[in-house]
Amino acid sequence: MPLAKLAALEEPEISQAQEPTTPVDEWGGLEPTDKKMGLVPLVLDKGVKTTAVGTIYGLDFEIEDDFYTVNVFFDYYNRRLKILHYEAKDYAKMFARLSYLAEANNFDKIFVKANPSDFQRWLSHGYTLEGVLKYFFKGNDAYILSRFTTTERLFSENLIRESELIEKLIYDTPRKKTKNLDKRIKITKASTTNIPELVRIYREVFATYPSPLTNADYINAVMSKNVLFRMAHLDGSAVAAASAEIDFKNSNAELTDCATMSEAQGKGLMQHILMRLEEDLSSQGIMTAYTLSRAQSYGMNCAFYRLGYEFSGRLVNNCDIFGQFEDMNIWVKKLI
């Protein structure tokens, strides 16, 4: 596809969402969903099984063995096993355990941010390098690797189109180009009093999403831990939001949950929200900001490129947004 034809990919506003349809909470419909989240069976280990009752996105589980320690997230919603932290003396035993857990739970992807010192061990056991998350470990790079168990999860028919989108950004888009903020718009840090407004934004923009942002209790819980929200008000009405999930141990933060309501699109709100979040992170001594942006969203990729982020890889069929798995682009920026 010639680069000139990629103009059709441009979106009128920087938003993670597709065109909003009727506002809907993912679990607010009258029909059962394909996720089958009423009763969720999970295999935690050989001979250790459980059933979660009610809507479940995932389960955090720590395994301590004589030969390794690994903290895994059973990402039921996205059908993957996500490795949060690991230390190993015997890598082969750890890899075998992870493979068993993925197979037992019918997960077709295992996902890890590996250390620079041992990422090649993952490669030698069938993992695929999908990208480099630069500066992730207090300035040192992390290597993002995945193990796929089905052809459907491994293959994405959109890869060429998504690569051409990145080329268009790099060749044709100026850095640091931001719109002046409308005087009617105020950008502030969100607090617990703003949770109803955040829920309303996310319910309108996202029909489905890989974390329970449409749940007020969830937002309240993550606010009390390590997630900072910024939001924009237009004439006093909340119209856009984004968040930064901070990893203080490794001095990085993921910028995510970007959403702009339809009536506020085209005003450049998201870039200004992201810049304010960067300022918040820098003031707390956080070295690195990164994001995983929907690979087919010209607007979101353009926003991070213009703000000086580096493209450093693509995660294939990484998470479920709008009812289907989507590829995600990795963008990274060193803040301090």
PDB file of N, CA, C and O in Angstrom, residues 11 28 42 74 94 113 116 130 170 223 282:
ATOM      1  N   GLU A  11      -7.447   9.739  12.066  1.00  0.00           N
ATOM      2  CA  GLU A  11      -8.661   9.898  12.839  1.00  0.00           C
ATOM      3  C   GLU A  11      -8.786  11.353  13.267  1.00  0.00           C
ATOM      4  O   GLU A  11      -7.778  12.037  13.475  1.00  0.00           O
ATOM      5  N   GLY A  28     -23.519  -4.756  31.042  1.00  0.00           N
ATOM      6  CA  GLY A  28     -24.851  -4.237  31.312  1.00  0.00           C
ATOM      7  C   GLY A  28     -25.924  -4.709  30.346  1.00  0.00           C
ATOM      8  O   GLY A  28     -27.063  -4.263  30.423  1.00  0.00           O
ATOM      9  N   LEU A  42     -10.391 -21.907  37.049  1.00  0.00           N
ATOM     10  CA  LEU A  42      -8.971 -21.663  36.840  1.00  0.00           C
ATOM     11  C   LEU A  42      -8.162 -22.793  37.466  1.00  0.00           C
ATOM     12  O   LEU A  42      -8.499 -23.279  38.550  1.00  0.00           O
ATOM     13  N   PHE A  74      -3.076 -14.489  35.970  1.00  0.00           N
ATOM     14  CA  PHE A  74      -3.951 -15.278  35.121  1.00  0.00           C
ATOM     15  C   PHE A  74      -4.917 -14.302  34.433  1.00  0.00           C
ATOM     16  O   PHE A  74      -5.968 -13.967  34.976  1.00  0.00           O
ATOM     17  N   MET A  94      11.098 -23.654  35.484  1.00  0.00           N
ATOM     18  CA  MET A  94      10.150 -22.554  35.484  1.00  0.00           C
ATOM     19  C   MET A  94       9.372 -22.505  34.171  1.00  0.00           C
ATOM     20  O   MET A  94       8.133 -22.337  34.169  1.00  0.00           O
ATOM     21  N   LYS A 113       8.164  -9.465  30.427  1.00  0.00           N
ATOM     22  CA  LYS A 113       9.167  -8.410  30.237  1.00  0.00           C
ATOM     23  C   LYS A 113      10.446  -8.939  30.857  1.00  0.00           C
ATOM     24  O   LYS A 113      10.639  -8.881  32.073  1.00  0.00           O
ATOM     25  N   PRO A 116      17.604  -7.924  30.792  1.00  0.00           N
ATOM     26  CA  PRO A 116      18.657  -7.935  29.766  1.00  0.00           C
ATOM     27  C   PRO A 116      19.633  -9.086  29.947  1.00  0.00           C
ATOM     28  O   PRO A 116      20.191  -9.598  28.974  1.00  0.00           O
ATOM     29  N   GLU A 130       9.107  -9.682  20.762  1.00  0.00           N
ATOM     30  CA  GLU A 130       8.148  -8.797  20.115  1.00  0.00           C
ATOM     31  C   GLU A 130       8.565  -7.330  20.177  1.00  0.00           C
ATOM     32  O   GLU A 130       8.066  -6.520  19.391  1.00  0.00           O
ATOM     33  N   ILE A 170       6.658   8.589  10.941  1.00  0.00           N
ATOM     34  CA  ILE A 170       8.076   8.948  11.004  1.00  0.00           C
ATOM     35  C   ILE A 170       8.471   9.875   9.857  1.00  0.00           C
ATOM     36  O   ILE A 170       9.241  10.831  10.035  1.00  0.00           O
ATOM     37  N   MET A 223      -6.797   3.770  42.293  1.00  0.00           N
ATOM     38  CA  MET A 223      -6.417   5.130  42.712  1.00  0.00           C
ATOM     39  C   MET A 223      -5.690   5.113  44.050  1.00  0.00           C
ATOM     40  O   MET A 223      -4.795   5.917  44.296  1.00  0.00           O
ATOM     41  N   SER A 282       7.522  13.039  36.340  1.00  0.00           N
ATOM     42  CA  SER A 282       8.861  13.619  36.511  1.00  0.00           C
ATOM     43  C   SER A 282       9.029  14.206  37.905  1.00  0.00           C
ATOM     44  O   SER A 282      10.094  14.078  38.528  1.00  0.00           O
TER      45      SER A 282
END
